[in-house]
Coordinates of C-alpha atoms in Angstrom, one line a residue:
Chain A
X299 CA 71.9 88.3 148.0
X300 CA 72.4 86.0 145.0
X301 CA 74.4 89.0 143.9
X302 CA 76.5 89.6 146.7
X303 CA 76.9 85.8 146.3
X304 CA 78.4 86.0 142.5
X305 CA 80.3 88.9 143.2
X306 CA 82.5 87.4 145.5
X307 CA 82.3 84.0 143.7
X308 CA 83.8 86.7 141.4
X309 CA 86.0 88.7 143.1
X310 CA 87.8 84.6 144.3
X311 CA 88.0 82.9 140.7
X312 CA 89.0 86.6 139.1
X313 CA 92.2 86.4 140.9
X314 CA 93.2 83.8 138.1
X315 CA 92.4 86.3 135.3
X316 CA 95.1 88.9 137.1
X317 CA 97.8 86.0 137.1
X318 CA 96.8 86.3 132.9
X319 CA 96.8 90.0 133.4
X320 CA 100.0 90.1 135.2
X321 CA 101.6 87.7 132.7
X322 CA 101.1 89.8 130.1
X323 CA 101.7 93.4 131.4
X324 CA 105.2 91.9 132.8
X325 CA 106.8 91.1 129.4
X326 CA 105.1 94.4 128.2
X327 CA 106.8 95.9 130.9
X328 CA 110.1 94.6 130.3
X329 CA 110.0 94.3 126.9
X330 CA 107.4 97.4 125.7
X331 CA 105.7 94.5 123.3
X332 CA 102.6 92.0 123.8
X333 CA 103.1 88.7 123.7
X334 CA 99.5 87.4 122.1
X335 CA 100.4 83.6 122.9
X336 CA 101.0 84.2 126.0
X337 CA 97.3 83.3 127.6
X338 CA 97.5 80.5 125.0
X339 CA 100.5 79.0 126.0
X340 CA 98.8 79.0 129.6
X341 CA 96.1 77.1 128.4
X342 CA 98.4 74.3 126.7
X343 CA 100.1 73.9 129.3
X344 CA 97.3 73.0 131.8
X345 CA 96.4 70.5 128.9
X346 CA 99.9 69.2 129.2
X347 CA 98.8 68.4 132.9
X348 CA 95.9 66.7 131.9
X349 CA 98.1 64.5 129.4
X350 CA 99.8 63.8 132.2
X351 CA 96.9 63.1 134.5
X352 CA 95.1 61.2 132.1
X353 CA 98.6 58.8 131.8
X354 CA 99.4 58.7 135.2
X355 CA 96.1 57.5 136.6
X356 CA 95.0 59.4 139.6
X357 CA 98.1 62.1 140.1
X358 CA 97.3 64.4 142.6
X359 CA 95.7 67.6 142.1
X360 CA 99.2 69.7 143.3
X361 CA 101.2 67.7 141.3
X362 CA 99.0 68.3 138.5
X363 CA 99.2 72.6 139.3
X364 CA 103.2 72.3 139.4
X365 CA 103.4 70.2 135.6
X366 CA 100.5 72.7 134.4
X367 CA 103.2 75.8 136.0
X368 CA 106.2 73.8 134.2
X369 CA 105.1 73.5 130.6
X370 CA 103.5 76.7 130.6
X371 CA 107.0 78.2 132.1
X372 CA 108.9 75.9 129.6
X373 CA 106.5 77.5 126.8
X374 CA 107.2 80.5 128.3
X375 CA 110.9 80.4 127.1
X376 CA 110.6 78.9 122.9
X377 CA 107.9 81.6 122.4
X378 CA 110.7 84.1 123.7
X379 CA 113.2 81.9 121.5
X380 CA 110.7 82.0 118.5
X381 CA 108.9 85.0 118.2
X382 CA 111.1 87.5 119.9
X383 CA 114.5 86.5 120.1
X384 CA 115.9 86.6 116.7
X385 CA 113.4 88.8 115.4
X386 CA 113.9 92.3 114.9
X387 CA 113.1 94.1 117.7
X388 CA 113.2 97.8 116.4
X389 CA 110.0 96.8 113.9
X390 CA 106.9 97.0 116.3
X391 CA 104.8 94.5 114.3
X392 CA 107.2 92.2 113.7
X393 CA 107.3 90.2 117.3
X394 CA 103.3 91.3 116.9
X395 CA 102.4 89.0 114.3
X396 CA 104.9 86.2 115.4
X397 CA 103.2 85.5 118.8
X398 CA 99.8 85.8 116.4
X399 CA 101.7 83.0 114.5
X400 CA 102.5 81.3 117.5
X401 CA 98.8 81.6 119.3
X402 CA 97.1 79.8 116.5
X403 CA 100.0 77.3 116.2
X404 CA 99.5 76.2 120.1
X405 CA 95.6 76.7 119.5
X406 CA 95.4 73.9 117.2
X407 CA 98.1 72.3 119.6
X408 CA 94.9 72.3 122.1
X409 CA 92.7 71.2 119.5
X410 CA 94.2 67.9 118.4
X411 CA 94.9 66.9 122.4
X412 CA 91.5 67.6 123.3
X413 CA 89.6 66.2 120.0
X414 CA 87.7 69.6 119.5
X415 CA 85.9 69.1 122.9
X416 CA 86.3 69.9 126.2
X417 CA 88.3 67.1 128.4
X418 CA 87.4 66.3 132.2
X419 CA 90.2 67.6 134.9
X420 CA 90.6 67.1 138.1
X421 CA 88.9 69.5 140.4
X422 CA 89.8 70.6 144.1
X423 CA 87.5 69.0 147.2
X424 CA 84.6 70.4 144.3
X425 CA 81.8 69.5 147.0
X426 CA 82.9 71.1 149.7
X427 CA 81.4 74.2 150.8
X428 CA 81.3 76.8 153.1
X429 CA 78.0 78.6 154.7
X430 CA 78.6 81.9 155.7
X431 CA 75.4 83.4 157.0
X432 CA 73.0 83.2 153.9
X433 CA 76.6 82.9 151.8
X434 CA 77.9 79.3 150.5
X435 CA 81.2 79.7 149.1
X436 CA 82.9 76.6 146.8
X437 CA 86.5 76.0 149.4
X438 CA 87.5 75.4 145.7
X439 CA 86.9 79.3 145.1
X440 CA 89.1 79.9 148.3
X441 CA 91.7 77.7 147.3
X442 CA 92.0 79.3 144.3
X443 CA 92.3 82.7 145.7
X444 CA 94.7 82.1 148.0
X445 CA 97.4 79.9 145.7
X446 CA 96.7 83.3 143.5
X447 CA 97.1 85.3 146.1
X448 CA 100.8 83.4 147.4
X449 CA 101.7 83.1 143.8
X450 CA 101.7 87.2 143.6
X451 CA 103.2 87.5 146.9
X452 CA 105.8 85.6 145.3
X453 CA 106.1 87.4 142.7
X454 CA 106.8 90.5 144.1
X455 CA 109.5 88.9 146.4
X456 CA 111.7 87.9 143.5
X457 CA 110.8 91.1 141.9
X458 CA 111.8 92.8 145.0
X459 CA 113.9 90.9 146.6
X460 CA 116.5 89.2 145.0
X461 CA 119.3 90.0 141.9
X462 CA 116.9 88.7 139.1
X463 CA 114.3 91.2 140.3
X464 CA 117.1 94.2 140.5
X465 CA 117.6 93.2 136.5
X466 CA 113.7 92.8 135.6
X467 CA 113.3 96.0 136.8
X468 CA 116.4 97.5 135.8
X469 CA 115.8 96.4 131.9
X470 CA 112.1 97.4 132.0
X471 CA 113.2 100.9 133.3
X472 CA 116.3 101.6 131.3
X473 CA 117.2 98.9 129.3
X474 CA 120.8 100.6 128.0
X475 CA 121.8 101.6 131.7
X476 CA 121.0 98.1 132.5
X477 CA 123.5 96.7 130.6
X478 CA 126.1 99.1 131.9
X479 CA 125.6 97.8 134.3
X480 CA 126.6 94.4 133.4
X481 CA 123.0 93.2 133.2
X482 CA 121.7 90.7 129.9
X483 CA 119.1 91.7 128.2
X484 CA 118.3 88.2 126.8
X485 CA 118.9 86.7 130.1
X486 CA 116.7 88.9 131.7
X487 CA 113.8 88.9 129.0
X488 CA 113.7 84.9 128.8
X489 CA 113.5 84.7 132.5
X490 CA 110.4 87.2 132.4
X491 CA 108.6 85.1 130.0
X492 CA 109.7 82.0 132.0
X493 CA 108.1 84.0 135.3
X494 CA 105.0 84.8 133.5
X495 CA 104.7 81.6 132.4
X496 CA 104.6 80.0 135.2
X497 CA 101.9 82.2 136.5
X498 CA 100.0 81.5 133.5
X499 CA 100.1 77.9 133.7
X500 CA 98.9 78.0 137.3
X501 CA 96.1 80.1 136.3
X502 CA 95.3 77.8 133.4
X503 CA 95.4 74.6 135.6
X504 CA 93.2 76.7 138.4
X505 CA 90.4 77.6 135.5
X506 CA 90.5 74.4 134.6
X507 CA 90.2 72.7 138.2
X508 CA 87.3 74.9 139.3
X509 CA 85.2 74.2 136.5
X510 CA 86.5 70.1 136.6
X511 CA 86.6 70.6 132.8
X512 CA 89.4 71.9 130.5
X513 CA 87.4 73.5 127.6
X514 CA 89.2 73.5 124.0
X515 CA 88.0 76.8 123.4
X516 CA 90.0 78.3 126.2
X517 CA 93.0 80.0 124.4
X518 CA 91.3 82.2 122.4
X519 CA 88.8 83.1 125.4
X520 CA 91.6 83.8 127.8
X521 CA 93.4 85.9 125.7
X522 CA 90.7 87.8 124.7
X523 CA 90.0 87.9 128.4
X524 CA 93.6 88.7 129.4
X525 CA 94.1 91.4 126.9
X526 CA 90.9 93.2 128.2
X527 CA 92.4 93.0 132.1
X528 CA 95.7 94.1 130.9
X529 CA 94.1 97.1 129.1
X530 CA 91.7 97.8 132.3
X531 CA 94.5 97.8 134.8
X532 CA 97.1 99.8 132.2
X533 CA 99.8 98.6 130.4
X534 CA 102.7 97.3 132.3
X535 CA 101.4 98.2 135.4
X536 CA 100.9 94.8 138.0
X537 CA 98.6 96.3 140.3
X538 CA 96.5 97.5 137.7
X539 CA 96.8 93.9 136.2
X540 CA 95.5 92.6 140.0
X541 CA 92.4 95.2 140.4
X542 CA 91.2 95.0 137.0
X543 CA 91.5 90.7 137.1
X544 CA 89.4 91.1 140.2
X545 CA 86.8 93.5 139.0
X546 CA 86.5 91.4 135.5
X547 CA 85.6 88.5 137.6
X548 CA 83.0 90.2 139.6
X549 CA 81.4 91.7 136.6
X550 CA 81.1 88.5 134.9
X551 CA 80.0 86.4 137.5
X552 CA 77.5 89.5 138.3
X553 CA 75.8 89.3 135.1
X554 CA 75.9 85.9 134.8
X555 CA 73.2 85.6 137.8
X556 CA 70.8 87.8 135.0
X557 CA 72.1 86.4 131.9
X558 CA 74.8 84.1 130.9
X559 CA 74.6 85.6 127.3
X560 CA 75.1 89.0 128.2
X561 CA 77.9 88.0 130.0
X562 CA 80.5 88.4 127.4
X563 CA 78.9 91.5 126.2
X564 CA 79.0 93.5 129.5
X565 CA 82.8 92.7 129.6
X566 CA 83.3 93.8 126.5
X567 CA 81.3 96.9 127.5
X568 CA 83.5 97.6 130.2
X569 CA 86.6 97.8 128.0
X570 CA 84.5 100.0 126.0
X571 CA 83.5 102.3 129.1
X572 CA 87.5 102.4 130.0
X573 CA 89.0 103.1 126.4
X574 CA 86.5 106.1 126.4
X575 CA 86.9 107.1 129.8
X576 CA 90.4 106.3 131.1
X577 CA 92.1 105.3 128.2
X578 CA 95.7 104.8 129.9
X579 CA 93.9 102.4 132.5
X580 CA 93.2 102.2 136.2
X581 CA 96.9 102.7 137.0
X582 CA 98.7 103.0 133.7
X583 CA 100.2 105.9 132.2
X584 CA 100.4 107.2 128.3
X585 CA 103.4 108.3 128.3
X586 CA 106.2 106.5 126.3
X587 CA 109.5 105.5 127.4
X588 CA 112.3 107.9 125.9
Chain B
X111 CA 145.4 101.4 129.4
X112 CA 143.0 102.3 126.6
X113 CA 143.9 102.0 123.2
X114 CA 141.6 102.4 120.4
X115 CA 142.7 101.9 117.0
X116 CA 141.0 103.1 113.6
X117 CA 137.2 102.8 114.9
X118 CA 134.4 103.1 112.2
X119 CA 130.9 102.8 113.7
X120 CA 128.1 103.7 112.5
X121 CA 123.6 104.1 112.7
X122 CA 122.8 102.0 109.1
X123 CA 124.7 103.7 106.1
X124 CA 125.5 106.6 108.2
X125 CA 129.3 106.4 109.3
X126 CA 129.4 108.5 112.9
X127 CA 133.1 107.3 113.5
X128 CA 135.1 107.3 110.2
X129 CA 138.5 105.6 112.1
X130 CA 138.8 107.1 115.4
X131 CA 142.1 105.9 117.2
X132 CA 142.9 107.3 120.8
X133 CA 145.0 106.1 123.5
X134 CA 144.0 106.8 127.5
X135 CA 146.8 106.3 130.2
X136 CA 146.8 104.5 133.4
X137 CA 145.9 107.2 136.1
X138 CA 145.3 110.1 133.9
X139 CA 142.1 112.3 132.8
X140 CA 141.6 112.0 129.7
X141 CA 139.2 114.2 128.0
X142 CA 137.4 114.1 124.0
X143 CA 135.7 117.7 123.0
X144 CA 134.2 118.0 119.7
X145 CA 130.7 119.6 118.8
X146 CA 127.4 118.0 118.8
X147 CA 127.2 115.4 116.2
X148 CA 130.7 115.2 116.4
X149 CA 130.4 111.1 117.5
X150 CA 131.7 111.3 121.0
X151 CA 128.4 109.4 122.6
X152 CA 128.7 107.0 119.5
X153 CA 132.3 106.3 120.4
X154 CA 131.7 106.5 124.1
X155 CA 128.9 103.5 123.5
X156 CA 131.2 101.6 121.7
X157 CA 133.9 101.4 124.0
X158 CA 130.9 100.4 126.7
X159 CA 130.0 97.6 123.9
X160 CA 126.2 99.3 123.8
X161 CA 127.5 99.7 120.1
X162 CA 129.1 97.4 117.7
X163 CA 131.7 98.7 115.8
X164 CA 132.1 97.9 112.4
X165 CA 135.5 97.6 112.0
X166 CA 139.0 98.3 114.7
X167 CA 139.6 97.5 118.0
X168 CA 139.6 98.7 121.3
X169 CA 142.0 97.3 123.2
X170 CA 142.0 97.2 127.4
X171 CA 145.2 95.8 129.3
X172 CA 146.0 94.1 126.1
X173 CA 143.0 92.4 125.1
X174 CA 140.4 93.5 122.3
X175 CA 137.3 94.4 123.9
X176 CA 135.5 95.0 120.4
X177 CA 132.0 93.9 119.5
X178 CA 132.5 91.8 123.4
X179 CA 128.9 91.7 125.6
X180 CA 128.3 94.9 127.7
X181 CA 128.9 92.5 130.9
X182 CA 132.2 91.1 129.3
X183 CA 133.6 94.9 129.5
X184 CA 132.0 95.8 132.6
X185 CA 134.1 92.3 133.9
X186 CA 137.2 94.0 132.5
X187 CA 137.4 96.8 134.7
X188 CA 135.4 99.7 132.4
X189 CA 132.3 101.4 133.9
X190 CA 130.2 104.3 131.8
X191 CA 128.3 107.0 133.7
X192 CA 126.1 106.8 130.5
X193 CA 124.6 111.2 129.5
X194 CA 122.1 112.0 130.7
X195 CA 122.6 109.4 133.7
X196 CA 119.8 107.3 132.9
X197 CA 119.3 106.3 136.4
X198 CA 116.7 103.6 136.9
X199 CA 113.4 105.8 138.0
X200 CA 111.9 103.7 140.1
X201 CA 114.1 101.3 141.9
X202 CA 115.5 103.4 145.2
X203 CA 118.8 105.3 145.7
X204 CA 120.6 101.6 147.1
X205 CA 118.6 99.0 144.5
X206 CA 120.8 101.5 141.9
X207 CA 123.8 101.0 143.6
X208 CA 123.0 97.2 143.9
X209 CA 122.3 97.2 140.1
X210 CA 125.8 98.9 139.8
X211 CA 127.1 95.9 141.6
X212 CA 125.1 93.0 139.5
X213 CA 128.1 91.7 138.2
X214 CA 129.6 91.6 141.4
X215 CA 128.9 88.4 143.9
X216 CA 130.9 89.1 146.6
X217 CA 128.3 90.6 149.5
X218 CA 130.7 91.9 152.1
X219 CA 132.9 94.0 149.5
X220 CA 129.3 95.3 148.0
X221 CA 128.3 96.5 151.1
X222 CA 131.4 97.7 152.2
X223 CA 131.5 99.9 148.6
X224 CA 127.6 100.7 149.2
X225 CA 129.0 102.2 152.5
X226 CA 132.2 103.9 150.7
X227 CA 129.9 106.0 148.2
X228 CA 127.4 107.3 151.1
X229 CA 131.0 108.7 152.6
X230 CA 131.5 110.3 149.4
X231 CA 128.4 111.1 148.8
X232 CA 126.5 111.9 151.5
X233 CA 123.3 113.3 149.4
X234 CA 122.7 109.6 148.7
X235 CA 123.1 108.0 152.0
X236 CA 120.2 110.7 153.0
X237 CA 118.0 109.5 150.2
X238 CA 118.5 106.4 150.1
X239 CA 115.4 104.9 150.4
X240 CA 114.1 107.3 148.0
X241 CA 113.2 106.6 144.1
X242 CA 116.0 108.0 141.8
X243 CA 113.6 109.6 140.0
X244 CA 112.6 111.9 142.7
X245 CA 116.2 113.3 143.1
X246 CA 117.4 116.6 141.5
X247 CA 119.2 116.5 138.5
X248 CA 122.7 116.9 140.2
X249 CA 122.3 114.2 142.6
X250 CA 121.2 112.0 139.4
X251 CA 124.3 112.3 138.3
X252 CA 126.5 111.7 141.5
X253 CA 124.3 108.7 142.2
X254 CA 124.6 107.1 138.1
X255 CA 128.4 107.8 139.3
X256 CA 128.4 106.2 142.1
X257 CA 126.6 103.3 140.6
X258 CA 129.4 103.2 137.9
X259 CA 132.0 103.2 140.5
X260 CA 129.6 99.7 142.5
X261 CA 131.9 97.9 139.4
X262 CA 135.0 98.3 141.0
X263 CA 136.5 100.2 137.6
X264 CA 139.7 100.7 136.5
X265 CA 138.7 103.0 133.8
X266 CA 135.8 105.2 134.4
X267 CA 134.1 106.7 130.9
X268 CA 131.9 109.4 131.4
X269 CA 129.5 111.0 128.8
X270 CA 128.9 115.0 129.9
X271 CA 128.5 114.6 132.9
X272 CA 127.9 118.4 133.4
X273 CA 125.4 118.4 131.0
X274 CA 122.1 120.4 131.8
X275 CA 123.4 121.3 135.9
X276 CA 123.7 124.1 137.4
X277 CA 127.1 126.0 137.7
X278 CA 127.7 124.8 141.0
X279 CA 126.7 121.7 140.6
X280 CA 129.0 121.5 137.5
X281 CA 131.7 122.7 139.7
X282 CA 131.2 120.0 141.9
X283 CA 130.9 117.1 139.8
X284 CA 134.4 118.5 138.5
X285 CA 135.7 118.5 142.0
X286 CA 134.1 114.4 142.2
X287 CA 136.7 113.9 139.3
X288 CA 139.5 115.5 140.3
X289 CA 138.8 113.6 143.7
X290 CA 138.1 109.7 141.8
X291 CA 141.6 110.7 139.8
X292 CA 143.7 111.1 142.7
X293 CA 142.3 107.8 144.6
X294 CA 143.6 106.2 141.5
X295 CA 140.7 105.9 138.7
X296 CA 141.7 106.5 135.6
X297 CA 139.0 108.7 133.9
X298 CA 137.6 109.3 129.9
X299 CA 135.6 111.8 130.1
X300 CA 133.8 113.7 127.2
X301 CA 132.7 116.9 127.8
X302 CA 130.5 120.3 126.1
X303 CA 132.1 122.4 128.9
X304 CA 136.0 122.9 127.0
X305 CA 136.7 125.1 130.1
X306 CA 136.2 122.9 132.6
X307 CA 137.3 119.7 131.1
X308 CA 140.5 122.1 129.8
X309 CA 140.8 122.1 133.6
X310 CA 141.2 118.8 134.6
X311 CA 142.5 117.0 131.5
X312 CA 146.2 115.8 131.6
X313 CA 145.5 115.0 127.5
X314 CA 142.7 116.0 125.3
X315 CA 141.2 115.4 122.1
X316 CA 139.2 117.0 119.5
X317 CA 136.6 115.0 117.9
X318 CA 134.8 116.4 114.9
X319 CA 132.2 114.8 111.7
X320 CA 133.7 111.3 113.3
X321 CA 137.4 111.9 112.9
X322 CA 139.8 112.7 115.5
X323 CA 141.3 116.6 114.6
X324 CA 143.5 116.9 117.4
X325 CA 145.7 115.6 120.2
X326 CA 147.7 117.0 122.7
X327 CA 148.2 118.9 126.5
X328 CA 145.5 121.5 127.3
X329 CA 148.1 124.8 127.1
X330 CA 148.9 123.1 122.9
X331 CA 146.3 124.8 121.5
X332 CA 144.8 128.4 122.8
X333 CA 141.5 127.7 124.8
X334 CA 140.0 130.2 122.8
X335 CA 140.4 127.8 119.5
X336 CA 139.9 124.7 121.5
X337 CA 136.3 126.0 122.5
X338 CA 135.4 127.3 118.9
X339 CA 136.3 124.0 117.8
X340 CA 134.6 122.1 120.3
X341 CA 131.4 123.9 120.1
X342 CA 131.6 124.8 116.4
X343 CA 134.0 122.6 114.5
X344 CA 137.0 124.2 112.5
X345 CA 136.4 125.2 109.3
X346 CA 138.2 122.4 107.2
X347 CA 136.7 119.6 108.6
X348 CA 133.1 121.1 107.3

C-alpha cells in the first residue's frame, strides 16, 4: 500500500516534470535544437518569485505562480535573443554550447540569490490532506496536478486553436513553406521559447511550493531530469513529453519508499533501459526532417 | 508586372544565378525551362525572398522586392507553390489553407476563399479534415496550390509543379493553370515538362549554368531544340 501510495504521490507531482519535458521537446520541435537552459531558466525564475515574496511580505501563493510563469517566460525570450538568435543556425553545436553557456551563467544567477542554500517558499494549504480509503493524499499534490493538467490543456488550445498555433506548427513542420506563407520564423521561434517558458516557470514555482523549499541545486537537477523525460517520451513529441513526466515521477517516488539513494540511480536506469530498448522514445520517431 | 534585372545569387562561393534578368506580364503564363542545375528553384526562391540575392533587383508593380522578408512579398501580391509542395504533414487539409491565409485578417473573405477552393477543388473539400500528409501526391499539389492561392495573389510562381505525378494528373494540374490564367492570375511557372509548359506559355525562357539563353514565343524555337535544351543544355553554354 505504501507503494500504491508513492506511485500516485508520483504519478501527481510528475506532472510538473512533463511541463519541463514539454518545454523542451517544443523548441526542439520547432526549432530541431535543445535548449540546455531551458530547465534552468525555470528554476530562476521561481527564485525571482521568491525575491519577490520575500520583498512583498506575505504575497499570495497565485500571485507568486504567475511572477514565477513571467520571468521564466521573460527568460524564455533573451535565451532565444542570446543563444539562438544571432548565432548561426546551420552549425549544430553552435546554439549547443551557447545555452551550456547560458545554463551555468543563470546557475550561478541561483547561487548568489539563494546564498548556496536552499531558501523557504511558500507552499499550498501543505497540511491539508485527503484520506482515501487507506490512501492520504497532500490536496497540495492535487493542486498541482490539476494547474499542470489546465496549463497543458492550454497549451494545446493555443496550439490548436488559434493563428500562433497554425505558425508553431507550421514552422516546426516545414519551416520554408511556412514562410511562403507569410509566416516569421523569428516571431514564431521567440514566441515558442516564450510558451515554454511560461510552462517552465509554473513548474519551477510548483516544485518549489510542494516541497515549501526552493533548493539551489535545482537547475542542474531539473535539467538533468528534464532531458531524461524528453528522451523517454521522444524528441519533439508532447505526449511523449506528458507520459514519460508521469512515469519518471512514479518511478522516483516508488523507489524512494525503499531507498532514497537509489532513487537517482533507478532513473538513470530507466534512460538506460529506453536508449537500449526504444531508442527513438515512447512516441518519438528517428527519422530526420528533409 | 515582374521585372527582374541582372540577378546574381548564390549557395557560399558558388554563383547559381550569374545575372538573370526576366520580365513577366500582367495576365500572361509565363514559363522558365532550363536543365537541372540550371538555377530555376534558386531564382524561383529568390523572387519568394527564401533567398537573398546578392546583387539586382526584382521589381513588382514598381517597387524592389529584393532581399524584402518572405511576408513583405507575400503582402505584395506574390504567392509560391514551393516543388515538391511541401505541404505541412500534419496540420489537416483546412489548417493548410488557414496557414495560406496567415497573413490575411479579414475572417469572412478567408472563409469565403476557403469555400472558393473546395468549388475548385473538390478532392479537398472531401478531405478536409484529413492530415496533408495522408493525401496522394497529386492532391498535394492542388492543395499547396490552393494554399498559395488563400494569399489573394496577383502573381502566382510555381516551381514544377508536375514534378513526380502521374500523366493524368500532370494533365490536370495543367488544366488548373490554364483555368487560374483565365480568372485573371498571372502565372510563373518553371517547368521539367518543355511539352506541356510549351503548351500553355504565352513567353518562355531558357535558363541554363545560371544565365538566361533564351527568350521568346513557344513556335520561336523548334520544340524539338527547346526540349534538348531544357533537359540537356546546348552545347555552348557547357
Amino acid at each position: 500500500m505504501v507503494l500504491v501510495q508513492a506511485i500516485i504521490d508520483g504519478i501527481l507531482v510528475g506532472t510538473t516534470y512533463a511541463l519541463i519535458g514539454i518545454g523542451f521537446t517544443l523548441i526542439f520541435g520547432v526549432m530541431h535544437k535543445l535548449n540546455l537552459a531551458f530547465a534552468a531558466a525555470s528554476i530562476a525564475g521561481a527564485f525571482a518569485s521568491l525575491v519577490a515574496w520575500q520583498h512583498f511580505k506575505d504575497l499570495p501563493v497565485p500571485l507568486v505562480f504567475l511572477i514565477s510563469a513571467a520571468a521564466a517566460g521573460v527568460l524564455g525570450y533573451l535565451i532565444y535573443l542570446t543563444c539562438f538568435r544571432f548565432i548561426p543556425l546551420k552549425s549544430p553545436l553552435a546554439t549547443l554550447m551557447a545555452t551550456v553557456g547560458m545554463l551555468i551563467f543563470l546557475e550561478e544567477i541561483v547561487t548568489h540569490v539563494s546564498d548556496g542554500k536552499a531558501q523557504n517558499y511558500p507552499g499550498m494549504l501543505p497540511d491539508a490532506r485527503w484520506t482515501l480509503g487507506p490512501l492520504d493524499i497532500r490536496v497540495d499534490y492535487i493542486l498541482v496536478f490539476a494547474i499542470s493538467v489546465a496549463a497543458m490543456l492550454l497549451l494545446l488550445a493555443l496550439l490548436y486553436r488559434t493563428r500562433l498555433g497554425i505558425a508553431t506548427r507550421a514552422v516546426a513542420q516545414q519551416p520554408v513553406a511556412a514562410q511562403l506563407c507569410g509566416i516569421s520564423l523569428d516571431r514564431t521561434n521567440a514566441a515558442t521559447f516564450v510558451m515554454s517558458g511560461v510552462l517552465g516557470g509554473l513548474a519551477g514555482a510548483m516544485i518549489g511550493s510542494s516541497a515549501e523549499l526552493l533548493s539551489n541545486l535545482l537547475p542542474l537537477q531539473l535539467t538533468v531530469k528534464g532531458l531524461i523525460v524528453t528522451v523517454i517520451g521522444g524528441l519533439g513529441s508532447i505526449p511523449g513529453a506528458i507520459v514519460a513526466g508521469l512515469l519518471v515521477g512514479a518511478v522516483e517516488k516508488g523507489v524512494e519508499t525503499w531507498s532514497v539513494l537509489a532513487r537517482d540511480l533507478c532513473v538513470m536506469l530507466l534512460i538506460f533501459v529506453f536508449l537500449v530498448a526504444k531508442p527513438a522514445g515512447i512516441f518519438g520517431k528517428l527519422n530526420v526532417r528533409d | 508586372m515582374l521585372e527582374v534585372s541582372d540577378i546574381v545569387t548564390s549557395y557560399g562561393k558558388i554563383e547559381a544565378l550569374k545575372g538573370v534578368s526576366l520580365e513577366v506580364e500582367p495576365g500572361k503564363i509565363t514559363c522558365l525551362l532550363g536543365p537541372n542545375g540550371a538555377g530555376k528553384t534558386t531564382l524561383m526562391m529568390t523572387v519568394a525572398g527564401i533567398l537573398k540575392p546578392r546583387r539586382g533587383s526584382v521589381r513588382f508593380e514598381g517597387r524592389d522586392l529584393a532581399g524584402q522578408a518572405p511576408r513583405r512579398i507575400v503582402e505584395a501580391g506574390i504567392a509560391l507553390v514551393p516543388e515538391n509542395r511541401l505541404v505541412f504533414p500534419n496540420m489537416t487539409v483546412a489548417e493548410n489553407l488557414a496557414a495560406g491565409a496567415f497573413t490575411r485578417s479579414d475572417g469572412a473573405g478567408i472563409a469565403e476563399d476557403m469555400e472558393r477552393m473546395y468549388a475548385r477543388f473538390p478532392r479537398l473539400k472531401e478531405r478536409s479534415t484529413q492530415a496533408a500528409g495522408t493525401l496522394s501526391g497529386g492532391e498535394q499539389q492542388m492543395l499547396a496550390v490552393a494554399r498559395a492561392l488563400m494569399v489573394r495573389p496577383k502573381l502566382l510562381l510555381m516551381d514544377e509543379p508536375s514534378v513526380g505525378l502521374a500523366p493524368l494528373v500532370v494533365e490536370e494540374i495543367f488544366r488548373i493553370i490554364r483555368d487560374l490564367n483565365r480568372d485573371g492570375t498571372t502565372i510563373f511557372l518553371v517547368e521539367q515538362n518543355a511539352h506541356m509548359a510549351l503548351q500553355v506559355a504565352h513567353h518562355f525562357y531558357l535558363l541554363e549554368l545560371g544565365k538566361v539563353t533564351f527568350s521568346g514565343a513557344p513556335g520561336q524555337l523548334a520544340e524539338a531544340e527547346v526540349i534538348q535544351r531544357a533537359y540537356l543544355g546546348s552545347k555552348k553554354t557547357q
